[in-house]
CSV table of C-alpha atoms in Angstrom, one decimal:
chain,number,residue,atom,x,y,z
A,105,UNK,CA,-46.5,40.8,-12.8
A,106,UNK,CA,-46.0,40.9,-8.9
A,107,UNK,CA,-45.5,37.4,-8.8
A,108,UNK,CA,-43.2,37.3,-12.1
A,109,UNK,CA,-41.3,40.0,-10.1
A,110,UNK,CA,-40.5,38.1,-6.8
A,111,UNK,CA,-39.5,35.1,-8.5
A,112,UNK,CA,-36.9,36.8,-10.6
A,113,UNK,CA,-35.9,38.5,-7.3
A,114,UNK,CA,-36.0,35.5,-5.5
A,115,UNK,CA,-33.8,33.4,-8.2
A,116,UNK,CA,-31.3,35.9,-8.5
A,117,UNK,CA,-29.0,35.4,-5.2
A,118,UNK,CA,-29.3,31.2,-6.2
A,119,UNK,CA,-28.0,32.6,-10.0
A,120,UNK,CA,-25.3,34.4,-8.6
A,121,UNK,CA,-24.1,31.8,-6.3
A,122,UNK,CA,-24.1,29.3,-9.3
A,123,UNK,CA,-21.8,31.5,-11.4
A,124,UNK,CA,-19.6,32.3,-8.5
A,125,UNK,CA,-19.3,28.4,-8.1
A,126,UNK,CA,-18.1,28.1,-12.0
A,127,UNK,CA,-15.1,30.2,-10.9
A,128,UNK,CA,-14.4,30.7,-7.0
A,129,UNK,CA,-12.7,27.5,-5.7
A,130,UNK,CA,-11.9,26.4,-2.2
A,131,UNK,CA,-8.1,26.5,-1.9
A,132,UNK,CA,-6.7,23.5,-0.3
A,133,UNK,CA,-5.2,24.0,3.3
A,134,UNK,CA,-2.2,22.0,3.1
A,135,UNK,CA,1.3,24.3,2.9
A,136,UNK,CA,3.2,21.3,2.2
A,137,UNK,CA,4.1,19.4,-1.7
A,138,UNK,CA,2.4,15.9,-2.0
A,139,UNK,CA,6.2,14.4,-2.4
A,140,UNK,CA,7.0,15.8,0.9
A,141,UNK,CA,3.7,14.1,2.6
A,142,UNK,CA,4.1,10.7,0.9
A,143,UNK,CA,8.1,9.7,0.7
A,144,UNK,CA,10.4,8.8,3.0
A,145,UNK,CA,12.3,11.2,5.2
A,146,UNK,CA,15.0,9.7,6.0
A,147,UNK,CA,16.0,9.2,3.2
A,148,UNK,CA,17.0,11.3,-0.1
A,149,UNK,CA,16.6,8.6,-2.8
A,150,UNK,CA,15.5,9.2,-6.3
A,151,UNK,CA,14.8,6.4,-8.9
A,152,UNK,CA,15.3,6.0,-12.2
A,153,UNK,CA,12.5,3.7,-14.1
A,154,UNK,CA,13.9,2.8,-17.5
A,155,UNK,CA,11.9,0.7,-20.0
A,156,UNK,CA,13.3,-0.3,-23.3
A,157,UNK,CA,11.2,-1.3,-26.0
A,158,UNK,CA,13.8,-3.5,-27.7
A,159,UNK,CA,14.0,-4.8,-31.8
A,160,UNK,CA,12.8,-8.4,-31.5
A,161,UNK,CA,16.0,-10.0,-33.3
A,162,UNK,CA,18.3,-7.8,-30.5
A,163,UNK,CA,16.8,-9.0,-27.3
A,164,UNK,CA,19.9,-11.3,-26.9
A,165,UNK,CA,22.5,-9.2,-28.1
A,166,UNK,CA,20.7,-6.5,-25.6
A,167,UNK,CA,21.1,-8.2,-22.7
A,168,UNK,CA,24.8,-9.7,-23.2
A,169,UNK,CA,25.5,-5.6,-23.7
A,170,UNK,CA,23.7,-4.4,-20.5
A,171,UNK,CA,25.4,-7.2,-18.3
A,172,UNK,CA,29.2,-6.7,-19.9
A,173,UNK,CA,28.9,-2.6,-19.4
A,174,UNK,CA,25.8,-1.9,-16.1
A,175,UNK,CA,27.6,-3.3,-13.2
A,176,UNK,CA,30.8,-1.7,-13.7
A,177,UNK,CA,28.7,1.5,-13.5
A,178,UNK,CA,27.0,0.1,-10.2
A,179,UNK,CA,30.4,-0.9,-9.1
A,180,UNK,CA,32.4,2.1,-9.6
A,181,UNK,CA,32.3,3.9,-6.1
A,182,UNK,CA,32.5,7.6,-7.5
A,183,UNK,CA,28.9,7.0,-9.2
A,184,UNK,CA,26.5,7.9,-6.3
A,185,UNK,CA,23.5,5.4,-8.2
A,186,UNK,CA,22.9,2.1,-7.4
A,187,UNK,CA,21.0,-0.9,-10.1
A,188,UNK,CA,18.4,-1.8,-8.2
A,189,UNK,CA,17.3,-4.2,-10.5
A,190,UNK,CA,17.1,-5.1,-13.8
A,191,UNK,CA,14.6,-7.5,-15.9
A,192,UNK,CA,12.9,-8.7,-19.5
A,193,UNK,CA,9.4,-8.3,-19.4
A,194,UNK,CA,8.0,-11.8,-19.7
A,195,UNK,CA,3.6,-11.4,-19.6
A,196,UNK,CA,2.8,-7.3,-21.4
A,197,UNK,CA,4.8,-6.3,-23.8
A,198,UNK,CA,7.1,-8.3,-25.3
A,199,UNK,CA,10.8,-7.8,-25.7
A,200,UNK,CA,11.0,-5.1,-23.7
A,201,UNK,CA,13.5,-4.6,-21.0
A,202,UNK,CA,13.2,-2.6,-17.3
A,203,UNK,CA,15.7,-0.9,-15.4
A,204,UNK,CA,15.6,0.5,-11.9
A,205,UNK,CA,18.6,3.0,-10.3
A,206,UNK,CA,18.5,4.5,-7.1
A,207,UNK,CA,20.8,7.4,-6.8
A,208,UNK,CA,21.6,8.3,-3.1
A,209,UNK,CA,21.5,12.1,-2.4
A,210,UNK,CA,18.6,13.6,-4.8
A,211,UNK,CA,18.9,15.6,-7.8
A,212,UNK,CA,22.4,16.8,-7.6
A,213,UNK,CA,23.5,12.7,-7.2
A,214,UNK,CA,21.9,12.5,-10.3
A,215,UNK,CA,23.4,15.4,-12.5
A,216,UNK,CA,26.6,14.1,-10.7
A,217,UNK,CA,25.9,10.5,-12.3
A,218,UNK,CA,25.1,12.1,-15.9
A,219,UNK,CA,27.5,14.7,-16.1
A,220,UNK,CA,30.4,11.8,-14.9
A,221,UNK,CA,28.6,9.4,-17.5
A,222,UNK,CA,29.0,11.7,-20.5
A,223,UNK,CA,32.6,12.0,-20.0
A,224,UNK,CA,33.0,7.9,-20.1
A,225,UNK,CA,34.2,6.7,-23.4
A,226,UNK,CA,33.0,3.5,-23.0
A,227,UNK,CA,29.1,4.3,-21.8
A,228,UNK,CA,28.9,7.1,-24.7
A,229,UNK,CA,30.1,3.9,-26.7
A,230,UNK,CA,27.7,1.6,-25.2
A,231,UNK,CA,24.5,4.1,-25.2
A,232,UNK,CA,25.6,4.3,-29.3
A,233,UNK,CA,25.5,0.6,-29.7
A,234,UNK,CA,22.7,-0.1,-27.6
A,235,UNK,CA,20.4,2.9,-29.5
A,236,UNK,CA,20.6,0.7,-32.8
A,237,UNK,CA,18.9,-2.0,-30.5
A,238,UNK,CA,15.8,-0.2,-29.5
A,239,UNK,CA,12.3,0.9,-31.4
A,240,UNK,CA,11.9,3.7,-28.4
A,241,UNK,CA,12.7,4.2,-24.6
A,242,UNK,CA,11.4,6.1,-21.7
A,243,UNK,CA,11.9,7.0,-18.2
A,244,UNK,CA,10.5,8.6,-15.3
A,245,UNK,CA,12.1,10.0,-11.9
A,246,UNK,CA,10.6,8.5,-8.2
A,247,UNK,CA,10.2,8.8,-5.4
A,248,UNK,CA,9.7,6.0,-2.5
A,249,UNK,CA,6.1,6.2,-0.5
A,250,UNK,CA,7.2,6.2,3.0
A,251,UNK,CA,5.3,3.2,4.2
A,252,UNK,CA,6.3,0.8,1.7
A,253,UNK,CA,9.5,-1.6,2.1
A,254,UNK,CA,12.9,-0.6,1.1
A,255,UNK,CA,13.8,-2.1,-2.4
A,256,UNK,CA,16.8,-4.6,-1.3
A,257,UNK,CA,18.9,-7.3,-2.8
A,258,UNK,CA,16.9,-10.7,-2.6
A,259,UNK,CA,18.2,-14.1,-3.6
A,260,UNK,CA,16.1,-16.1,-6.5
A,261,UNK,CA,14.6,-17.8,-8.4
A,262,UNK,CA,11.7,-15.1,-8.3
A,263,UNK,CA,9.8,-13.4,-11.1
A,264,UNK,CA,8.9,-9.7,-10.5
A,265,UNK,CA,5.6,-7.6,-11.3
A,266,UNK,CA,5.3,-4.5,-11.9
A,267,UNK,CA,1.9,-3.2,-11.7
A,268,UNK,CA,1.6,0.4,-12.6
A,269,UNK,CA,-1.4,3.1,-12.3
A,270,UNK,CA,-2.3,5.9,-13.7
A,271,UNK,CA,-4.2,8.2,-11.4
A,272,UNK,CA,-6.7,10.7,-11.9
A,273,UNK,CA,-5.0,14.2,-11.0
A,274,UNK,CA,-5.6,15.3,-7.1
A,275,UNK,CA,-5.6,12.1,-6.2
A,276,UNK,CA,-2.2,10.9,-5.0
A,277,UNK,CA,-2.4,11.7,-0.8
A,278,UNK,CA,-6.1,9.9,-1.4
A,279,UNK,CA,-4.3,6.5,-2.8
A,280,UNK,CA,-1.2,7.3,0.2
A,281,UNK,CA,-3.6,7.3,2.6
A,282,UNK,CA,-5.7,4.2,1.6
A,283,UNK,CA,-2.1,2.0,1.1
A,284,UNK,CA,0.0,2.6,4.0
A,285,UNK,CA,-3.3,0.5,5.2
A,286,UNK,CA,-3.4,-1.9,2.5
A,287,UNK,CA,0.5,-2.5,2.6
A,288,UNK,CA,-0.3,-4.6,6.1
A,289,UNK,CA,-2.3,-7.0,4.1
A,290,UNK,CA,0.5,-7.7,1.7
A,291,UNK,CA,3.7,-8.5,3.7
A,292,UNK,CA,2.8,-12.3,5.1
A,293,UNK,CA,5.2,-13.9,2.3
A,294,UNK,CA,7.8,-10.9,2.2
A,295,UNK,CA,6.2,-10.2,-2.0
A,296,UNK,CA,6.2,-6.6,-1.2
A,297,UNK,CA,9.5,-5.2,-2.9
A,298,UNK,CA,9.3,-1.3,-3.2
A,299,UNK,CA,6.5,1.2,-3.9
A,300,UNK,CA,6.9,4.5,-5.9
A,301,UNK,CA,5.2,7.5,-7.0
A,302,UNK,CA,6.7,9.3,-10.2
A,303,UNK,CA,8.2,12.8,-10.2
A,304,UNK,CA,8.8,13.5,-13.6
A,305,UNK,CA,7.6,12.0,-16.7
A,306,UNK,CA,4.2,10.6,-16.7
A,307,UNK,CA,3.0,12.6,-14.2
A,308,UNK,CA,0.4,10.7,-11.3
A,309,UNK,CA,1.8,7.3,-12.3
A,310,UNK,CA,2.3,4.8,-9.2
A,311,UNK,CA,4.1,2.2,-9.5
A,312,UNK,CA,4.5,-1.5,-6.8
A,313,UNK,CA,6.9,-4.0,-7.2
A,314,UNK,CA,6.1,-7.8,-5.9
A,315,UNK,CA,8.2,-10.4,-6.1
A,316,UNK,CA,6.7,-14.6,-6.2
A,317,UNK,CA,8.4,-17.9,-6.7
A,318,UNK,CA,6.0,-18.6,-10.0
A,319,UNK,CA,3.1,-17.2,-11.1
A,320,UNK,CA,0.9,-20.1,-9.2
A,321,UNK,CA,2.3,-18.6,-5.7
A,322,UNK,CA,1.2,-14.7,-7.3
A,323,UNK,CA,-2.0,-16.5,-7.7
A,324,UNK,CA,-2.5,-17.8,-4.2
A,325,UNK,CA,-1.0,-15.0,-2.5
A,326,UNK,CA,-3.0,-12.4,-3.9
A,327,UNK,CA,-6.2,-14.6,-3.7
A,328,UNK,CA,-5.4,-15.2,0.5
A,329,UNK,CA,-5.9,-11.3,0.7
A,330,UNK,CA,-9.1,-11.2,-0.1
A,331,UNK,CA,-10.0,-13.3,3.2
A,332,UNK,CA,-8.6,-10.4,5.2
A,333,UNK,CA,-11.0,-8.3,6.8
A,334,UNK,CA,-10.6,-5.1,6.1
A,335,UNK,CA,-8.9,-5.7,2.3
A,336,UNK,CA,-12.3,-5.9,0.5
A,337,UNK,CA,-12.9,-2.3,1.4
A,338,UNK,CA,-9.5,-0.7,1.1
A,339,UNK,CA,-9.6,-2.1,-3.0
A,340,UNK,CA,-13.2,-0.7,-3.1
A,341,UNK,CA,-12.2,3.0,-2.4
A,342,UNK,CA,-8.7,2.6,-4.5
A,343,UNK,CA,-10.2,1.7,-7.7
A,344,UNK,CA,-12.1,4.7,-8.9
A,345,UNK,CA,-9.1,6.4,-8.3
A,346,UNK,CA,-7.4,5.0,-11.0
A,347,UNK,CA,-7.6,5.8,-14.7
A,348,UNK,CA,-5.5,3.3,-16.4
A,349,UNK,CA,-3.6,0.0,-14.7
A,350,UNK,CA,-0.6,-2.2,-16.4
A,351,UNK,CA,0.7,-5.4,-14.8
A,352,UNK,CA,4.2,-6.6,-16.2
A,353,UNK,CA,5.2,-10.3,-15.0
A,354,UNK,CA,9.4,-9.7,-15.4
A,355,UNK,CA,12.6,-11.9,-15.2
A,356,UNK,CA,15.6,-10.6,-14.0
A,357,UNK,CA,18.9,-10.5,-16.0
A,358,UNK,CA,21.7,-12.2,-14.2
A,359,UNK,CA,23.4,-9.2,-13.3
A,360,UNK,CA,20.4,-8.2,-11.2
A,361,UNK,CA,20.6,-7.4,-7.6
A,362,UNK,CA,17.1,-8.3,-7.3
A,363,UNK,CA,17.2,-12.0,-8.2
């Protein structure tokens, strides 16, 4: 009975410190929001990520509409957005179709944008015509990770992937940290196009934007990184951070300022 009566006593301090770890959690130190750690200061950019998912029979008729009506929205000079680029998925999911805005100044450039937009008589005609085109759409708001390149107009021919990661939750300043290394290794043959972390929408999503002459030159550009020193390791921590991974291969329309 003694000896029944020190163990119990004994096991109780290890009891309570497991059911104070069920609920007591160690608050994180940081006082600042990941977005403010990862994107770019000098800058107040958000992005707009629009992907279409496009009848089959109204891919053509799609894209004659988007390339009569988009640039005069990117041209008119009271619209503070900018198309960044815009493209068909060509390897994933077929006819599907990819947008990418920038509008300069935040949030309130973009209610500007929409609230403008909804009095236009000819987008509210063109959003009408172009909803009878599509089996479902969705978008996300971004933001750019400071270390990654500036998404600017390039000349072509080029195709585009877009490889996009969903990762576990908690994890984003982990995968910040581990590519403003990683970036270093990918910038030899200027493929490294933009790099963005979503906002709003699907939450923890990533998103990097290459651009190659063909898919061969992908091929050999991403298989010359792996004789890098230091690449090997940087993928090895990155991965189990990720819960699900999508690569698009895209084309861009001819009305695309990335070409």
């Amino acid at each position: 009975l003694i000896c029944r009566g020190l163990v119990s006593s004994a096991s109780r301090p290890r009891e309570d410190s497991w059911l104070k770890s069920l609920f007591v959690r160690k608050v994180d130190p940081r006082k600042d929001a990941h977005s403010n750690l990862l994107a770019k200061r000098e800058t107040s950019s958000l992005y707009k990520l629009q992907i279409h998912n496009v009848k089959p029979e109204c891919l053509d008729a799609y894209n004659k509409l988007c390339q009569e009506v988009l640039p005069k929205i990117h041209e008119e000079k009271h619209y503070p957005c900018a198309l960044v680029g815009t493209w068909n998925t060509w390897y994933g999911e077929q006819d599907q179709a990819v947008h990418l805005w920038r509008y300069e100044g935040g949030y309130p450039a973009l209610n500007e944008v929409m609230s403008k937009l909804r009095q236009n008589k000819e987008f509210t005609a063109f959003r009408k015509e172009r909803g009878n085109m599509l089996l479902s759409r969705k978008n996300q708001l971004l933001l750019e990770f400071s270390f990654w390149n500036e998404p600017v107009p390039r000349e072509g021919p080029n195709i585009y992937e877009l490889r996009s990661y969903q990762l576990r939750p908690g994890t984003m300043i982990e995968w910040g940290n581990y590519w403003a290394r990683a970036i270093r290794f990918r910038q030899d043959n200027n493929e490294a196009v933009g790099g963005f972390f979503s906002q709003i929408g699907q939450l923890y999503m990533v998103h990097h934007l290459w651009a190659y002459k063909d898919l061969q030159t992908r091929e050999d550009i991403r298989n010359a990184a792996w004789n890098k020193p230091g690449w090997d390791e940087l993928v090895y921590y990155t991965v189990p951070l990720i819960q699900e991974m999508e690569s698009r291969i895209m084309i861009p329309l001819k009305i695309s300022p990335l070409q």
